[in-house]
mmCIF file of C-alpha atoms in Angstrom:
data_model
loop_
_atom_site.group_PDB
_atom_site.id
_atom_site.type_symbol
_atom_site.label_atom_id
_atom_site.label_comp_id
_atom_site.label_asym_id
_atom_site.label_seq_id
_atom_site.Cartn_x
_atom_site.Cartn_y
_atom_site.Cartn_z
ATOM 1 C CA UNK A 3 -0.070 0.007 0.021
ATOM 2 C CA UNK A 4 2.739 2.414 0.954
ATOM 3 C CA UNK A 5 4.509 1.766 -2.350
ATOM 4 C CA UNK A 6 1.313 2.654 -4.247
ATOM 5 C CA UNK A 7 1.154 6.092 -2.471
ATOM 6 C CA UNK A 8 4.678 6.816 -3.302
ATOM 7 C CA UNK A 9 4.186 5.856 -6.836
ATOM 8 C CA UNK A 10 1.305 8.232 -7.182
ATOM 9 C CA UNK A 11 3.036 10.968 -5.227
ATOM 10 C CA UNK A 12 5.957 10.662 -7.687
ATOM 11 C CA UNK A 13 3.669 10.772 -10.730
ATOM 12 C CA UNK A 14 2.224 13.984 -9.374
ATOM 13 C CA UNK A 15 5.424 15.489 -8.817
ATOM 14 C CA UNK A 16 6.600 14.598 -12.295
ATOM 15 C CA UNK A 17 3.563 16.242 -13.939
ATOM 16 C CA UNK A 18 3.929 19.408 -12.034
ATOM 17 C CA UNK A 19 7.620 19.669 -12.588
ATOM 18 C CA UNK A 20 7.148 19.065 -16.428
ATOM 19 C CA UNK A 21 4.289 21.287 -16.663
ATOM 20 C CA UNK A 22 5.613 24.307 -14.678
ATOM 21 C CA UNK A 23 9.530 24.190 -14.879
ATOM 22 C CA UNK A 24 10.409 22.492 -17.957
ATOM 23 C CA UNK A 25 10.517 23.823 -21.586
ATOM 24 C CA UNK A 26 11.851 20.588 -23.378
ATOM 25 C CA UNK A 27 9.389 18.039 -23.600
ATOM 26 C CA UNK A 28 6.814 20.028 -21.283
ATOM 27 C CA UNK A 29 3.973 18.275 -22.998
ATOM 28 C CA UNK A 30 4.742 15.076 -21.109
ATOM 29 C CA UNK A 31 3.164 16.628 -17.932
ATOM 30 C CA UNK A 32 -0.188 16.291 -19.819
ATOM 31 C CA UNK A 33 0.705 13.014 -21.518
ATOM 32 C CA UNK A 34 1.657 11.309 -18.196
ATOM 33 C CA UNK A 35 -1.339 12.817 -16.512
ATOM 34 C CA UNK A 36 -3.710 11.369 -19.185
ATOM 35 C CA UNK A 37 -1.751 7.847 -18.787
ATOM 36 C CA UNK A 38 -2.073 8.237 -14.953
ATOM 37 C CA UNK A 39 -5.961 8.649 -15.048
ATOM 38 C CA UNK A 40 -6.681 4.984 -16.107
ATOM 39 C CA UNK A 41 -4.481 3.721 -13.276
ATOM 40 C CA UNK A 42 -6.658 5.686 -10.723
ATOM 41 C CA UNK A 43 -9.682 4.650 -12.409
ATOM 42 C CA UNK A 44 -8.602 0.940 -12.343
ATOM 43 C CA UNK A 45 -7.703 1.089 -8.826
ATOM 44 C CA UNK A 46 -11.085 2.484 -7.852
ATOM 45 C CA UNK A 47 -12.881 -0.333 -9.798
ATOM 46 C CA UNK A 48 -10.904 -2.982 -7.900
ATOM 47 C CA UNK A 49 -11.467 -1.373 -4.576
ATOM 48 C CA UNK A 50 -15.210 -0.581 -4.799
ATOM 49 C CA UNK A 51 -18.033 -3.248 -4.522
ATOM 50 C CA UNK A 52 -21.010 -0.884 -5.282
ATOM 51 C CA UNK A 53 -22.457 -0.673 -8.818
ATOM 52 C CA UNK A 54 -20.730 2.566 -9.251
ATOM 53 C CA UNK A 55 -17.401 0.702 -9.796
ATOM 54 C CA UNK A 56 -18.544 0.080 -13.459
ATOM 55 C CA UNK A 57 -18.653 3.810 -13.991
ATOM 56 C CA UNK A 58 -14.823 3.666 -13.165
ATOM 57 C CA UNK A 59 -14.480 0.650 -15.569
ATOM 58 C CA UNK A 60 -15.826 2.657 -18.427
ATOM 59 C CA UNK A 61 -13.714 5.614 -17.600
ATOM 60 C CA UNK A 62 -10.748 3.262 -17.411
ATOM 61 C CA UNK A 63 -11.403 1.911 -20.866
ATOM 62 C CA UNK A 64 -11.915 5.396 -22.219
ATOM 63 C CA UNK A 65 -8.456 6.650 -20.958
ATOM 64 C CA UNK A 66 -6.447 3.354 -21.204
ATOM 65 C CA UNK A 67 -5.232 4.051 -24.721
ATOM 66 C CA UNK A 68 -3.156 6.976 -23.367
ATOM 67 C CA UNK A 69 -0.937 4.352 -21.530
ATOM 68 C CA UNK A 70 0.434 2.797 -24.872
ATOM 69 C CA UNK A 71 0.298 6.249 -26.577
ATOM 70 C CA UNK A 72 3.297 7.160 -24.329
ATOM 71 C CA UNK A 73 5.312 4.814 -26.699
ATOM 72 C CA UNK A 74 4.914 7.240 -29.683
ATOM 73 C CA UNK A 75 6.510 10.046 -27.765
ATOM 74 C CA UNK A 76 9.822 8.339 -27.944
ATOM 75 C CA UNK A 77 10.064 9.710 -31.394
ATOM 76 C CA UNK A 78 10.269 13.186 -30.011
ATOM 77 C CA UNK A 79 13.957 12.254 -28.919
ATOM 78 C CA UNK A 80 15.085 13.157 -32.537
ATOM 79 C CA UNK A 81 14.834 16.899 -31.421
ATOM 80 C CA UNK A 82 17.596 16.658 -28.975
ATOM 81 C CA UNK A 83 21.123 17.939 -29.936
ATOM 82 C CA UNK A 84 22.750 14.663 -28.880
ATOM 83 C CA UNK A 85 22.607 13.170 -32.423
ATOM 84 C CA UNK A 86 25.536 13.780 -34.726
ATOM 85 C CA UNK A 87 26.341 12.327 -38.201
ATOM 86 C CA UNK A 88 27.604 8.751 -38.708
ATOM 87 C CA UNK A 89 26.063 7.302 -35.678
ATOM 88 C CA UNK A 90 27.890 9.652 -33.225
ATOM 89 C CA UNK A 91 26.512 11.201 -30.057
ATOM 90 C CA UNK A 92 27.300 14.449 -28.219
ATOM 91 C CA UNK A 93 27.732 14.658 -24.497
ATOM 92 C CA UNK A 94 25.269 17.471 -24.145
ATOM 93 C CA UNK A 95 24.285 17.232 -20.409
ATOM 94 C CA UNK A 96 21.223 19.132 -20.648
ATOM 95 C CA UNK A 97 19.873 17.017 -23.526
ATOM 96 C CA UNK A 98 20.740 13.867 -21.846
ATOM 97 C CA UNK A 99 18.637 15.018 -18.764
ATOM 98 C CA UNK A 100 15.865 15.562 -21.242
ATOM 99 C CA UNK A 101 16.357 12.242 -22.483
ATOM 100 C CA UNK A 102 15.984 10.844 -19.162
ATOM 101 C CA UNK A 103 12.890 12.928 -18.393
ATOM 102 C CA UNK A 104 11.167 11.485 -21.439
ATOM 103 C CA UNK A 105 12.221 7.866 -21.450
ATOM 104 C CA UNK A 106 11.954 6.910 -17.614
ATOM 105 C CA UNK A 107 8.361 7.999 -17.180
ATOM 106 C CA UNK A 108 7.302 6.277 -20.502
ATOM 107 C CA UNK A 109 9.007 2.999 -19.346
ATOM 108 C CA UNK A 110 7.292 3.106 -15.867
ATOM 109 C CA UNK A 111 3.973 4.265 -16.839
ATOM 110 C CA UNK A 112 3.719 1.798 -19.872
ATOM 111 C CA UNK A 113 4.803 -1.111 -17.616
ATOM 112 C CA UNK A 114 2.665 -0.330 -14.499
ATOM 113 C CA UNK A 115 -0.451 0.735 -16.732
ATOM 114 C CA UNK A 116 -0.330 -2.514 -18.905
ATOM 115 C CA UNK A 117 0.456 -4.718 -15.892
ATOM 116 C CA UNK A 118 -2.709 -3.297 -14.109
ATOM 117 C CA UNK A 119 -4.830 -4.975 -17.028
ATOM 118 C CA UNK A 120 -4.121 -8.460 -15.583
ATOM 119 C CA UNK A 121 -5.260 -7.496 -12.242
ATOM 120 C CA UNK A 122 -8.424 -5.944 -13.696
ATOM 121 C CA UNK A 123 -9.041 -9.052 -15.703
ATOM 122 C CA UNK A 124 -8.547 -11.269 -12.507
ATOM 123 C CA UNK A 125 -10.948 -9.056 -10.632
ATOM 124 C CA UNK A 126 -13.763 -9.804 -13.223
ATOM 125 C CA UNK A 127 -12.941 -13.527 -13.011
ATOM 126 C CA UNK A 128 -12.538 -14.240 -16.641
ATOM 127 C CA UNK A 129 -11.342 -17.486 -17.967
ATOM 128 C CA UNK A 130 -8.025 -17.800 -19.780
ATOM 129 C CA UNK A 131 -9.604 -17.834 -23.141
ATOM 130 C CA UNK A 132 -11.964 -14.956 -22.429
ATOM 131 C CA UNK A 133 -8.759 -13.067 -20.929
ATOM 132 C CA UNK A 134 -6.860 -13.564 -24.248
ATOM 133 C CA UNK A 135 -9.829 -12.255 -26.199
ATOM 134 C CA UNK A 136 -10.274 -9.419 -23.951
ATOM 135 C CA UNK A 137 -6.446 -8.505 -24.376
ATOM 136 C CA UNK A 138 -6.713 -8.813 -28.084
ATOM 137 C CA UNK A 139 -9.795 -6.615 -28.435
ATOM 138 C CA UNK A 140 -8.224 -3.956 -26.018
ATOM 139 C CA UNK A 141 -4.984 -4.033 -28.190
ATOM 140 C CA UNK A 142 -6.967 -3.296 -31.184
ATOM 141 C CA UNK A 143 -9.263 -0.570 -29.683
ATOM 142 C CA UNK A 144 -6.024 1.106 -28.207
ATOM 143 C CA UNK A 145 -4.378 0.758 -31.693
ATOM 144 C CA UNK A 146 -7.216 2.669 -33.201
ATOM 145 C CA UNK A 147 -7.417 5.230 -30.541
ATOM 146 C CA UNK A 148 -3.546 5.712 -30.618
ATOM 147 C CA UNK A 149 -3.713 6.182 -34.448
ATOM 148 C CA UNK A 150 -6.407 8.757 -34.095
ATOM 149 C CA UNK A 151 -4.691 10.638 -31.092
ATOM 150 C CA UNK A 152 -1.371 10.839 -33.121
ATOM 151 C CA UNK A 153 -2.492 11.447 -36.598
ATOM 152 C CA UNK A 154 -6.139 12.877 -36.170
ATOM 153 C CA UNK A 155 -5.137 14.798 -33.123
ATOM 154 C CA UNK A 156 -8.161 13.876 -30.887
ATOM 155 C CA UNK A 157 -8.007 13.208 -27.219
ATOM 156 C CA UNK A 158 -9.828 10.954 -24.806
ATOM 157 C CA UNK A 159 -12.148 13.916 -23.404
ATOM 158 C CA UNK A 160 -13.338 14.567 -26.819
ATOM 159 C CA UNK A 161 -15.308 11.200 -26.733
ATOM 160 C CA UNK A 162 -17.016 12.945 -23.933
ATOM 161 C CA UNK A 163 -17.351 16.487 -25.226
ATOM 162 C CA UNK A 164 -17.630 15.652 -28.957
ATOM 163 C CA UNK A 165 -18.603 11.969 -29.164
ATOM 164 C CA UNK A 166 -19.995 11.899 -32.692
ATOM 165 C CA UNK A 167 -16.959 13.754 -33.986
ATOM 166 C CA UNK A 168 -14.609 11.501 -32.186
ATOM 167 C CA UNK A 169 -16.233 8.306 -33.134
ATOM 168 C CA UNK A 170 -16.382 9.411 -36.868
ATOM 169 C CA UNK A 171 -12.522 9.800 -36.582
ATOM 170 C CA UNK A 172 -12.011 6.573 -34.752
ATOM 171 C CA UNK A 173 -14.177 4.199 -36.841
ATOM 172 C CA UNK A 174 -13.982 5.967 -40.141
ATOM 173 C CA UNK A 175 -11.367 6.958 -42.682
ATOM 174 C CA UNK A 176 -9.787 3.419 -43.028
ATOM 175 C CA UNK A 177 -6.783 2.941 -45.494
ATOM 176 C CA UNK A 178 -3.986 0.704 -45.914
ATOM 177 C CA UNK A 179 -1.517 2.744 -43.545
ATOM 178 C CA UNK A 180 -3.956 3.096 -40.895
ATOM 179 C CA UNK A 181 -4.645 -0.648 -40.874
ATOM 180 C CA UNK A 182 -0.886 -1.406 -40.829
ATOM 181 C CA UNK A 183 -0.599 0.994 -37.930
ATOM 182 C CA UNK A 184 -3.300 -0.587 -35.882
ATOM 183 C CA UNK A 185 -2.018 -4.155 -36.638
ATOM 184 C CA UNK A 186 1.692 -3.154 -35.657
ATOM 185 C CA UNK A 187 0.650 -1.255 -32.545
ATOM 186 C CA UNK A 188 -1.679 -4.135 -31.502
ATOM 187 C CA UNK A 189 1.158 -6.677 -31.816
ATOM 188 C CA UNK A 190 3.312 -4.197 -29.883
ATOM 189 C CA UNK A 191 0.925 -4.064 -26.959
ATOM 190 C CA UNK A 192 0.385 -7.948 -27.048
ATOM 191 C CA UNK A 193 4.384 -8.259 -27.022
ATOM 192 C CA UNK A 194 4.406 -5.930 -23.634
ATOM 193 C CA UNK A 195 1.744 -8.096 -22.161
ATOM 194 C CA UNK A 196 3.678 -11.182 -23.005
ATOM 195 C CA UNK A 197 6.776 -9.739 -21.568
ATOM 196 C CA UNK A 198 4.823 -8.610 -18.437
ATOM 197 C CA UNK A 199 3.074 -12.101 -18.043
ATOM 198 C CA UNK A 200 6.396 -13.797 -18.412
ATOM 199 C CA UNK A 201 7.937 -11.730 -15.617
ATOM 200 C CA UNK A 202 4.990 -12.370 -13.340
ATOM 201 C CA UNK A 203 5.119 -16.205 -13.986
ATOM 202 C CA UNK A 204 8.830 -16.313 -13.230
ATOM 203 C CA UNK A 205 8.157 -14.446 -10.048
ATOM 204 C CA UNK A 206 5.294 -16.771 -9.076
ATOM 205 C CA UNK A 207 7.725 -19.871 -9.577
ATOM 206 C CA UNK A 208 10.337 -18.119 -7.304
ATOM 207 C CA UNK A 209 7.816 -17.584 -4.525
#
């Protein structure tokens, strides 16, 4: 329990620091905040026993794509001055700290956010086949949402504020590039889940 509080406290500090005091990658304050919300909603769903818990389940599903979306932020590393020609790198300390402030939260939030999915599926007591189908469906839905967020520039809140417009962008305008992206990103998420599952399995064998 104490570790959970420390984690959330650290996330809040990061969000405030990046939003108020950083110029390079300051957008990560908002992106990490959006990826943190499903962690909060998922925790509330697992803790509550009243029917209102399903409201938090819906909010979790709505905001979950913001977790794997963070992986696309890695492309912003190209803006740093550490890159030189012929595969060489420059020891620009400020840019390496920017590298740190971008990569670490992405790794942490993606791992924690996607690992929570296993606990959520265990909470609703699904069978193994149902869990796999749920993961596959969630991966595809998230892939579509990430594509729309990255290329159509829509945010999760627009499904609440402008549901028809957001759904039109999410479900329409299919073409080869979009299909390839959704398939690739779905496989990427399934790969992360496979890694987390393997680590959890190894830990259970050691215990």
